[in-house]
C-alpha positions as a Markdown table, in Angstrom:
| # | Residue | x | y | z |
|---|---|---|---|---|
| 1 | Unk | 155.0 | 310.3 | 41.7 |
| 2 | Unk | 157.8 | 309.5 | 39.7 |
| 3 | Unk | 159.6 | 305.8 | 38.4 |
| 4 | Unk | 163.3 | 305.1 | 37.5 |
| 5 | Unk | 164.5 | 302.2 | 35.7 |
| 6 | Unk | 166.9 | 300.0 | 37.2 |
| 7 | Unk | 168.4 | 296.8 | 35.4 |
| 8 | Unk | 165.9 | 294.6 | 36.1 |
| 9 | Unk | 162.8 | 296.5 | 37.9 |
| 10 | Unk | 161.1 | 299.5 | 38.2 |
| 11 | Unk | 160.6 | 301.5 | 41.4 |
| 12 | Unk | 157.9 | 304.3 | 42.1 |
| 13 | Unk | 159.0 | 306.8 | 44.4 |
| 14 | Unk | 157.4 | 310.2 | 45.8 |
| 15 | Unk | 160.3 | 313.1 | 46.1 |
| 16 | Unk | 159.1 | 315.4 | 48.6 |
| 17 | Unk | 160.7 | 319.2 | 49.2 |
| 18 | Unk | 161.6 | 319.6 | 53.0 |
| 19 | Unk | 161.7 | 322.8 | 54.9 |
| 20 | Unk | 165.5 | 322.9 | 55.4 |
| 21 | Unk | 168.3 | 323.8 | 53.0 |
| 22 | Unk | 171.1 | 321.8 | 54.3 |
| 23 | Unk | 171.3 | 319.3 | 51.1 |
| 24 | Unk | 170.3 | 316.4 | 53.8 |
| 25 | Unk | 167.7 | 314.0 | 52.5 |
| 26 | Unk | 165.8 | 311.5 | 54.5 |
| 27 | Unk | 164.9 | 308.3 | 53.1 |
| 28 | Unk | 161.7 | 306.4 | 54.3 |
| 29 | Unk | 161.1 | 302.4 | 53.7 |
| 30 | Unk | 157.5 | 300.8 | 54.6 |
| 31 | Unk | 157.0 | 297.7 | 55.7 |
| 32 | Unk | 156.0 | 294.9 | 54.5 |
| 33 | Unk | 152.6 | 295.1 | 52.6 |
| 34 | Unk | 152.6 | 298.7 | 52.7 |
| 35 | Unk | 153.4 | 301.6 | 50.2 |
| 36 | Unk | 154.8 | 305.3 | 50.2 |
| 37 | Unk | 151.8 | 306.8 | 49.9 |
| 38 | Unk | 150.9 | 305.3 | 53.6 |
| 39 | Unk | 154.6 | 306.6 | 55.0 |
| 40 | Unk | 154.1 | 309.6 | 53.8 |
| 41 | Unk | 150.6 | 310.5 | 55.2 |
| 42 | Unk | 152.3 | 309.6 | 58.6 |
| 43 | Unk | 155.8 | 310.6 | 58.7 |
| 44 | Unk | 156.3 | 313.7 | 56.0 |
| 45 | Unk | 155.0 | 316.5 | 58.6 |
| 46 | Unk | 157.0 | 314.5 | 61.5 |
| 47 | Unk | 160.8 | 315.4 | 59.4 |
| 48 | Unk | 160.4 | 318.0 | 56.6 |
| 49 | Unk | 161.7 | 320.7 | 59.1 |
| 50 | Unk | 165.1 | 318.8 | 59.3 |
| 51 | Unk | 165.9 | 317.8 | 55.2 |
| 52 | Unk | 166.0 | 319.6 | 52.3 |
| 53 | Unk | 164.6 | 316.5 | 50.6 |
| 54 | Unk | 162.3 | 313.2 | 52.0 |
| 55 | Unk | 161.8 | 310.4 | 49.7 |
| 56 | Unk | 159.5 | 307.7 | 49.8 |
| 57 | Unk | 160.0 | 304.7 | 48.2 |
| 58 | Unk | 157.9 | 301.8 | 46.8 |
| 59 | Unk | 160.1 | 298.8 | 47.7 |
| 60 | Unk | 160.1 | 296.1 | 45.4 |
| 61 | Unk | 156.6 | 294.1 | 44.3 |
| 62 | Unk | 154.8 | 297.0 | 46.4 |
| 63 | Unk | 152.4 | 299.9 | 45.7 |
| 64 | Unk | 154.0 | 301.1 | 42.3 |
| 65 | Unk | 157.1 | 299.5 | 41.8 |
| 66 | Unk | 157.1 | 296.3 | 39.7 |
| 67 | Unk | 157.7 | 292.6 | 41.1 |
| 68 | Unk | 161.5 | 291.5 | 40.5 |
| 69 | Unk | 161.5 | 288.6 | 38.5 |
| 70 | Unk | 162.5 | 286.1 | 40.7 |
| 71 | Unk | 162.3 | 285.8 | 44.2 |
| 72 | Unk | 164.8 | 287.9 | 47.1 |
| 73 | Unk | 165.9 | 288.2 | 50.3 |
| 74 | Unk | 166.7 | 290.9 | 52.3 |
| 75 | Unk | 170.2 | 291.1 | 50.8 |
| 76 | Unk | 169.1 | 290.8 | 47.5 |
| 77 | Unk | 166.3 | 294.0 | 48.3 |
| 78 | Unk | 168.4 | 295.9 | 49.6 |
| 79 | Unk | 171.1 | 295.9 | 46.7 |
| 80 | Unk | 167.9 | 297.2 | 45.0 |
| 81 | Unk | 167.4 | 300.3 | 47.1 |
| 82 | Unk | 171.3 | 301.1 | 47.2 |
| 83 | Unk | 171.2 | 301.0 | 42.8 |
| 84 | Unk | 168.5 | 303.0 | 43.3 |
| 85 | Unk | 170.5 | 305.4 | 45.9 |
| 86 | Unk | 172.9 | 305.7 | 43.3 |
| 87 | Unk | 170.9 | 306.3 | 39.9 |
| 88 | Unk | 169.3 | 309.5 | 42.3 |
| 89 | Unk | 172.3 | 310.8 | 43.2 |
| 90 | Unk | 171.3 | 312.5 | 46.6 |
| 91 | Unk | 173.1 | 312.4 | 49.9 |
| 92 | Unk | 171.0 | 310.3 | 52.2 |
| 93 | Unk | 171.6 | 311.5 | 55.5 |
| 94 | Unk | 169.1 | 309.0 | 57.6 |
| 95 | Unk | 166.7 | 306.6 | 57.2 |
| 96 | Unk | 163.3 | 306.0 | 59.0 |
| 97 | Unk | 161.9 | 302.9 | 58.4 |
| 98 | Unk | 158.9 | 300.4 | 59.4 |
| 99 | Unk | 159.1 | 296.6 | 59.9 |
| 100 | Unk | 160.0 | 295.2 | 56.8 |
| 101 | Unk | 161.6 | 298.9 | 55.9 |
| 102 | Unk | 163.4 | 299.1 | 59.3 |
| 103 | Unk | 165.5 | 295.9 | 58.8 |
| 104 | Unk | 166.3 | 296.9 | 55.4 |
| 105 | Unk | 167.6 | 300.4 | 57.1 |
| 106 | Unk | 169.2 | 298.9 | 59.9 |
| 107 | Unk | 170.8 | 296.4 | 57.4 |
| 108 | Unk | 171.7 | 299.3 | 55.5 |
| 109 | Unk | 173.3 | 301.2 | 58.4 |
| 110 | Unk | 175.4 | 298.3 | 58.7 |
| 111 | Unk | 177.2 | 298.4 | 55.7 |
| 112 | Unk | 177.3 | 302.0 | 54.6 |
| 113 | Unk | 177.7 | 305.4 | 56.6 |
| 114 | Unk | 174.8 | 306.8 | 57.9 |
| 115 | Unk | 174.5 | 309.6 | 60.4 |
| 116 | Unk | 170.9 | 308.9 | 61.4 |
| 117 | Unk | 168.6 | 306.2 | 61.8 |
| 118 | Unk | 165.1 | 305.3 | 62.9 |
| 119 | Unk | 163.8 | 302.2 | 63.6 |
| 120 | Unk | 160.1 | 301.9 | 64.5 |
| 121 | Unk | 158.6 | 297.6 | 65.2 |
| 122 | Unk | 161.6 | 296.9 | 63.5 |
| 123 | Unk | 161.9 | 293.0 | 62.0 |
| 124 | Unk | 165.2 | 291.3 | 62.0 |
| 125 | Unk | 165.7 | 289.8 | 65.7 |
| 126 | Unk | 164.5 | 286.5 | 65.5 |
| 127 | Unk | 162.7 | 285.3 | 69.0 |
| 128 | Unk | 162.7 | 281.1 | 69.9 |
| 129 | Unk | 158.9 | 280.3 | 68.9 |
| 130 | Unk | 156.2 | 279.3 | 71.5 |
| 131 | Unk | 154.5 | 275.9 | 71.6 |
| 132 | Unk | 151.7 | 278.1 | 70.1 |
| 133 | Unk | 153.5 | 279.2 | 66.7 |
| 134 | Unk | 155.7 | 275.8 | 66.3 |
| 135 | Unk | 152.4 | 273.8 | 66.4 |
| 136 | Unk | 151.1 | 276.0 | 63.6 |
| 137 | Unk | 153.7 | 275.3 | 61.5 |
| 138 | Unk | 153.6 | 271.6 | 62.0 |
| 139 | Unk | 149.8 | 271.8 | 61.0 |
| 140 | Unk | 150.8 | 274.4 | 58.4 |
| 141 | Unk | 153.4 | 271.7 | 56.3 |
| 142 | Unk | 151.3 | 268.8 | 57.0 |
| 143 | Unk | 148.3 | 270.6 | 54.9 |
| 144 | Unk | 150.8 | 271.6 | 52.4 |
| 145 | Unk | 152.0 | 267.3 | 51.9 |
| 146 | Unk | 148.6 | 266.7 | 51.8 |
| 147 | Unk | 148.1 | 269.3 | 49.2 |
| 148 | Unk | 145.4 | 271.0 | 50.7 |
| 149 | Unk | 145.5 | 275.0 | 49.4 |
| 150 | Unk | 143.2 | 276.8 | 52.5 |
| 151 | Unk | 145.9 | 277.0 | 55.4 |
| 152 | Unk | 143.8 | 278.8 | 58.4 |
| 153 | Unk | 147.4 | 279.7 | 59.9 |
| 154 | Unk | 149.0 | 281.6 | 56.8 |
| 155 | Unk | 150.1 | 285.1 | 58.0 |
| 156 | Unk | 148.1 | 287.9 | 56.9 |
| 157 | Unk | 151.2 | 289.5 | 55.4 |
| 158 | Unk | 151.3 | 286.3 | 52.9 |
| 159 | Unk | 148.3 | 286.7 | 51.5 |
| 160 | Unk | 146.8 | 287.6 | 48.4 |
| 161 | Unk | 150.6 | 287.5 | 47.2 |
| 162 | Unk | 151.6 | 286.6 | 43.8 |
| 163 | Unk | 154.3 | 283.3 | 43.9 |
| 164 | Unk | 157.3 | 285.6 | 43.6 |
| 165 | Unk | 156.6 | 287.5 | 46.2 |
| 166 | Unk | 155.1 | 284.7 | 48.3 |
| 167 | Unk | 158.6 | 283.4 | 48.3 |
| 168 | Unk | 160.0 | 286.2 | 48.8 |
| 169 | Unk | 157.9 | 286.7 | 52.1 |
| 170 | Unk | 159.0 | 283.0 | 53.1 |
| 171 | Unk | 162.9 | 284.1 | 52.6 |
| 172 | Unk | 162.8 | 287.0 | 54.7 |
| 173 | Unk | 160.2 | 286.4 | 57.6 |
| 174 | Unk | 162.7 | 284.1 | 59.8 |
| 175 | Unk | 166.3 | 286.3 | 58.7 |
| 176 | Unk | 168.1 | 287.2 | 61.6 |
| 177 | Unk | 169.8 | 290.2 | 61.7 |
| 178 | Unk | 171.7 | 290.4 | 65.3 |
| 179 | Unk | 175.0 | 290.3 | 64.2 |
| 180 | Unk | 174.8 | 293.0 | 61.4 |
| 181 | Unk | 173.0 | 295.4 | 63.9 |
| 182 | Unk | 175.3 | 294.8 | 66.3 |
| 183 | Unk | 177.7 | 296.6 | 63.7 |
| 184 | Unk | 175.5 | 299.6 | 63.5 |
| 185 | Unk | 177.3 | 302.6 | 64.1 |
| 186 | Unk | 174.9 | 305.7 | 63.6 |
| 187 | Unk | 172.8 | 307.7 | 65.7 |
| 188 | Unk | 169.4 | 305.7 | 66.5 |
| 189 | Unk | 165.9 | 305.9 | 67.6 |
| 190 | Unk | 164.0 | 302.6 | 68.0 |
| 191 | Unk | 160.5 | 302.8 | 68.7 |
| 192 | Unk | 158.3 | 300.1 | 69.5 |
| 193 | Unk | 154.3 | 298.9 | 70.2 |
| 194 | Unk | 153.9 | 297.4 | 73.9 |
| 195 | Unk | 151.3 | 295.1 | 72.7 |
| 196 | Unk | 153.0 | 294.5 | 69.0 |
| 197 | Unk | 152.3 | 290.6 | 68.1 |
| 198 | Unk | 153.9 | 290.9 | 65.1 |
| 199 | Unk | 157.4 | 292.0 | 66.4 |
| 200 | Unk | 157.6 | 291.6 | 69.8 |
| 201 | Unk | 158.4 | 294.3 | 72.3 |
| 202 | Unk | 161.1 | 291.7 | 73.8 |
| 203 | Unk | 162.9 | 292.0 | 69.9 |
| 204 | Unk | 162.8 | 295.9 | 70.6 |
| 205 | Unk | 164.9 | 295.3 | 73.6 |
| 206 | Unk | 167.3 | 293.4 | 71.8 |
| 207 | Unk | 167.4 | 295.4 | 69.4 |
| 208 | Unk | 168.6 | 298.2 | 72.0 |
| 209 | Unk | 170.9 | 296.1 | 73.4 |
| 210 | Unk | 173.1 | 295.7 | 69.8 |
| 211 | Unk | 173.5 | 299.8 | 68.7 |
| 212 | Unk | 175.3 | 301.0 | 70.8 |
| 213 | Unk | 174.3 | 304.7 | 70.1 |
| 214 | Unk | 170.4 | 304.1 | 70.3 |
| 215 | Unk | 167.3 | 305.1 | 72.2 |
| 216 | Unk | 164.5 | 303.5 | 72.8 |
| 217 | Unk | 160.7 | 304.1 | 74.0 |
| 218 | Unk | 157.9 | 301.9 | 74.1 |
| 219 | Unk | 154.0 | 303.3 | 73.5 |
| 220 | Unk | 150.7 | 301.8 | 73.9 |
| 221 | Unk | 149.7 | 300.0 | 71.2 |
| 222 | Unk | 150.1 | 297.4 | 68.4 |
| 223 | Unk | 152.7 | 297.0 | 65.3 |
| 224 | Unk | 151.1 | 300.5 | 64.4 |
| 225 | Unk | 151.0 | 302.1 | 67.7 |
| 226 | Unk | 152.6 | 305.5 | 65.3 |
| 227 | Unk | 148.8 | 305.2 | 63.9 |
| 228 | Unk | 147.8 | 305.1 | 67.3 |
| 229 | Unk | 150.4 | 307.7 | 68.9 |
| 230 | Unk | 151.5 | 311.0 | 67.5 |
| 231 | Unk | 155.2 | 310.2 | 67.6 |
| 232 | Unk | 155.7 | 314.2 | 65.8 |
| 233 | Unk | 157.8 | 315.3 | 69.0 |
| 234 | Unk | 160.3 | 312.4 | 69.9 |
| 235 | Unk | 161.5 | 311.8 | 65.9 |
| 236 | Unk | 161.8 | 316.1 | 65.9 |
| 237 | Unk | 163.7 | 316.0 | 69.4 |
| 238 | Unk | 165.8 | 313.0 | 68.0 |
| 239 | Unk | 166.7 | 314.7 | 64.9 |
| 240 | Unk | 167.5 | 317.7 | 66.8 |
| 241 | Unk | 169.8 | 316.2 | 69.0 |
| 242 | Unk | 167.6 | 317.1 | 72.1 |
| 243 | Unk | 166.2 | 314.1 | 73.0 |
| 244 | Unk | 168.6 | 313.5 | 76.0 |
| 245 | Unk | 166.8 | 311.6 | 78.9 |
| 246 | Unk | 163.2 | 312.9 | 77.9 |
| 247 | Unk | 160.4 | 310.6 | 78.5 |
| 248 | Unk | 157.5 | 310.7 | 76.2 |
């Protein structure tokens, strides 16, 4: 594990030696909640045969890497990973990424070249809320004006978080992203959980439907159906270039 100062923060981050030497480096983002150590128990074995380096990151107020000291959005974090892209100094080739980690990569994809990308449960497509969710969040700011701390509706993603980061959470849970993706130009896999209530299978299709150049399959299983699933052989295939009209 290693950490590297930035203006304002420090991010831990794992550099891991791949199997190729082609001077291509993957970068891999976790989603929210998460930490590298959890990507990497997952995803190293699934694309050290296709870099010469993979490097898994710690975003901001996660695992190892310190809080920021004021609260972000998804902007804001990702003008942290691209300072940190540059203090490294290695050619980042694609990017896999996880919820929280996949909008910043997709977000990233739309600004800056990037010849491969892959999204699995990505966030950033913002869906019109059922009766269900908007009722929560009536009860949810009522109990908040009446000052009351225990909210039975918080999401399990906001808890247990410090205030920064609590605000940071309420900043980027609703962002959406449609007309950055829209912009994306790189060669994508999006991978998504049938039964995923945390991003919906429906934001997959979306999702889809914006990159032009993209796949998509669906699995069995929740927001971490790759827990569930051994993705190994459709990420190898995609970075291959033989994925083609398989079905997995």
């Amino acid at each position: 594990m290693a950490k590297i100062k930035l203006n304002e923060i420090s991010l831990s981050y794992l550099l891991e030696d791949g199997l190729a030497k082609n001077n291509h480096t993957c970068l891999i983002l976790h989603g929210w909640g998460a930490n590298k150590e959890f990507m990497k128990d997952i995803f190293l074995k699934q694309v050290k045969n296709n870099f010469e380096k993979i490097i898994f990151l710690d975003l901001p107020g996660f695992g190892n890497s310190n809080e920021p000291l004021k609260s972000f959005d998804s902007f804001e974090c990702l003008d942290i990973v691209v300072e940190f892209l540059n203090k490294i100094n290695l050619n980042i080739n694609c990017i896999l990424g996880h919820s929280y980690g996949a909008k910043l990569a997709a977000l990233y994809a739309s600004k800056y070249k990037l010849d491969k990308l892959i999204l699995i449960a990505s966030a950033g497509i913002v869906l019109k809320k059922s009766f269900k969710t908007r009722l929560k969040i009536k009860i949810s700011k009522c109990l908040k004006m009446l000052k009351i701390n225990k909210n039975p509706f918080i999401s399990k993603d906001a808890i247990n978080l410090s205030k920064v980061m609590y605000e940071s959470f309420k900043r980027v849970v609703d962002e959406d992203f449609s007309s950055y993706f829209s912009s994306i130009s790189s060669k994508t896999l999006i991978l998504w959980g049938k039964e995923d209530d945390a991003t919906k299978l429906q934001a997959g299709k979306i999702l889809h439907s914006l990159i032009k150049n993209s796949y998509f399959f669906e699995f069995s299983g929740n927001h971490f159906f790759f827990i569930q699933n051994d993705t190994t052989l459709i990420i190898k295939d995609f970075l291959n270039d033989e994925l083609n009209n398989k079905t997995f």
